[in-house]
Tab-separated table of C-alpha atoms in Angstrom:
chain	number	residue	atom	x	y	z
A	9	UNK	CA	19.983	58.256	205.634
A	10	UNK	CA	22.635	60.925	205.244
A	11	UNK	CA	22.771	64.542	204.194
A	12	UNK	CA	24.682	65.728	201.134
A	13	UNK	CA	25.845	69.020	199.697
A	14	UNK	CA	24.584	69.749	196.181
A	15	UNK	CA	25.446	72.098	193.311
A	16	UNK	CA	23.999	75.212	194.987
A	17	UNK	CA	27.099	75.371	197.214
A	18	UNK	CA	29.524	75.870	194.312
A	19	UNK	CA	31.078	79.351	194.260
A	20	UNK	CA	29.182	80.394	197.405
A	21	UNK	CA	30.674	78.081	200.044
A	22	UNK	CA	28.811	79.365	203.066
A	23	UNK	CA	30.179	77.623	206.145
A	24	UNK	CA	27.346	78.211	208.623
A	25	UNK	CA	26.703	74.455	208.503
A	26	UNK	CA	30.188	73.622	209.745
A	27	UNK	CA	29.672	75.343	213.084
A	28	UNK	CA	26.590	73.317	213.996
A	29	UNK	CA	27.803	69.871	212.881
A	30	UNK	CA	28.313	67.712	215.993
A	31	UNK	CA	30.563	65.167	214.221
A	32	UNK	CA	32.787	67.326	211.976
A	33	UNK	CA	31.838	65.574	208.742
A	34	UNK	CA	32.256	68.570	206.404
A	35	UNK	CA	35.197	68.721	204.011
A	36	UNK	CA	36.421	71.766	202.123
A	37	UNK	CA	37.153	72.075	198.448
A	38	UNK	CA	38.396	75.178	196.696
A	39	UNK	CA	34.880	76.392	195.912
A	40	UNK	CA	32.412	74.169	197.794
A	41	UNK	CA	31.932	71.891	200.791
A	42	UNK	CA	30.893	68.239	200.950
A	43	UNK	CA	29.650	65.921	203.695
A	44	UNK	CA	31.220	62.501	204.240
A	45	UNK	CA	28.133	60.263	203.983
A	46	UNK	CA	29.611	57.573	206.225
A	47	UNK	CA	30.403	60.068	209.001
A	48	UNK	CA	27.107	61.998	208.919
A	49	UNK	CA	24.829	60.958	211.793
A	50	UNK	CA	21.676	62.202	210.048
A	51	UNK	CA	20.870	64.763	212.738
A	52	UNK	CA	19.816	67.372	210.166
A	53	UNK	CA	20.997	70.427	212.092
A	54	UNK	CA	23.086	71.592	209.118
A	55	UNK	CA	20.242	71.707	206.583
A	56	UNK	CA	18.399	74.801	207.895
A	57	UNK	CA	21.719	76.619	208.474
A	58	UNK	CA	22.599	76.752	204.761
A	59	UNK	CA	21.597	80.113	203.214
A	60	UNK	CA	21.996	78.627	199.700
A	61	UNK	CA	19.677	75.655	200.354
A	62	UNK	CA	22.547	73.389	199.283
A	63	UNK	CA	22.152	70.617	201.868
A	64	UNK	CA	19.619	67.885	201.241
A	65	UNK	CA	18.741	64.485	202.714
A	66	UNK	CA	19.678	61.573	200.486
A	67	UNK	CA	16.041	60.430	200.568
A	68	UNK	CA	15.058	63.122	198.052
A	69	UNK	CA	14.802	62.084	194.388
A	70	UNK	CA	18.029	61.889	192.364
A	71	UNK	CA	20.348	62.268	195.357
A	72	UNK	CA	22.320	59.041	194.715
A	73	UNK	CA	24.775	60.854	192.433
A	74	UNK	CA	25.324	63.475	195.142
A	75	UNK	CA	26.000	60.827	197.787
A	76	UNK	CA	28.796	59.431	195.596
A	77	UNK	CA	30.042	62.930	194.730
A	78	UNK	CA	30.196	63.853	198.439
A	79	UNK	CA	31.928	60.567	199.286
A	80	UNK	CA	34.561	61.013	196.562
A	81	UNK	CA	35.572	64.521	197.538
A	82	UNK	CA	35.287	64.059	201.313
A	83	UNK	CA	37.957	61.391	200.970
A	84	UNK	CA	40.252	63.792	199.076
A	85	UNK	CA	39.682	67.147	200.781
A	86	UNK	CA	40.581	68.346	204.302
A	87	UNK	CA	38.036	68.509	207.112
A	88	UNK	CA	36.714	71.973	207.924
A	89	UNK	CA	35.898	72.697	211.556
A	90	UNK	CA	35.276	76.442	211.759
A	91	UNK	CA	33.205	79.047	209.974
A	92	UNK	CA	34.853	81.150	207.272
A	93	UNK	CA	33.636	83.972	205.066
A	94	UNK	CA	31.757	82.920	201.924
A	95	UNK	CA	33.525	83.208	198.570
A	96	UNK	CA	33.943	86.610	196.912
A	97	UNK	CA	30.946	87.305	194.678
A	98	UNK	CA	28.729	84.810	196.509
A	99	UNK	CA	25.788	87.227	196.387
A	100	UNK	CA	25.622	86.962	192.578
A	101	UNK	CA	26.246	83.196	192.550
A	102	UNK	CA	23.643	82.240	195.163
A	103	UNK	CA	20.781	80.494	193.354
A	104	UNK	CA	22.474	80.573	189.951
A	105	UNK	CA	21.753	77.613	187.644
A	106	UNK	CA	24.448	75.467	185.992
A	107	UNK	CA	27.186	75.942	188.557
A	108	UNK	CA	28.799	72.524	187.926
A	109	UNK	CA	30.719	74.210	185.099
A	110	UNK	CA	32.500	76.237	187.816
A	111	UNK	CA	33.283	73.264	190.073
A	112	UNK	CA	36.919	72.813	191.096
A	113	UNK	CA	38.316	69.450	192.216
A	114	UNK	CA	41.095	71.255	194.085
A	115	UNK	CA	41.169	70.964	197.846
A	116	UNK	CA	40.445	73.883	200.134
A	117	UNK	CA	42.472	74.884	203.167
A	118	UNK	CA	40.408	73.043	205.779
A	119	UNK	CA	40.753	74.019	209.393
């Protein structure tokens, strides 16, 4: 089992999860985070830390596509090790439907 970041993270990018991860398996894109599924140790401490409810175990239905999505971008983006402010306008974006249209493949700053 692994945990993955799903669509809810897009354009919010809370980083509360990063601070509690014991293995530094979060990677930062321009407008979301992902978890490297091969580095995640399945501890689950990140899941309750996400205000956007954007972290799920891969055992939930239809998570296979998110495992591959997280793998793809974690191999392209830099690791993020410390908490940062959420994205501007995150209050309006939190919980919004259809956020994949806003997804950016660009890497974040990491750090």
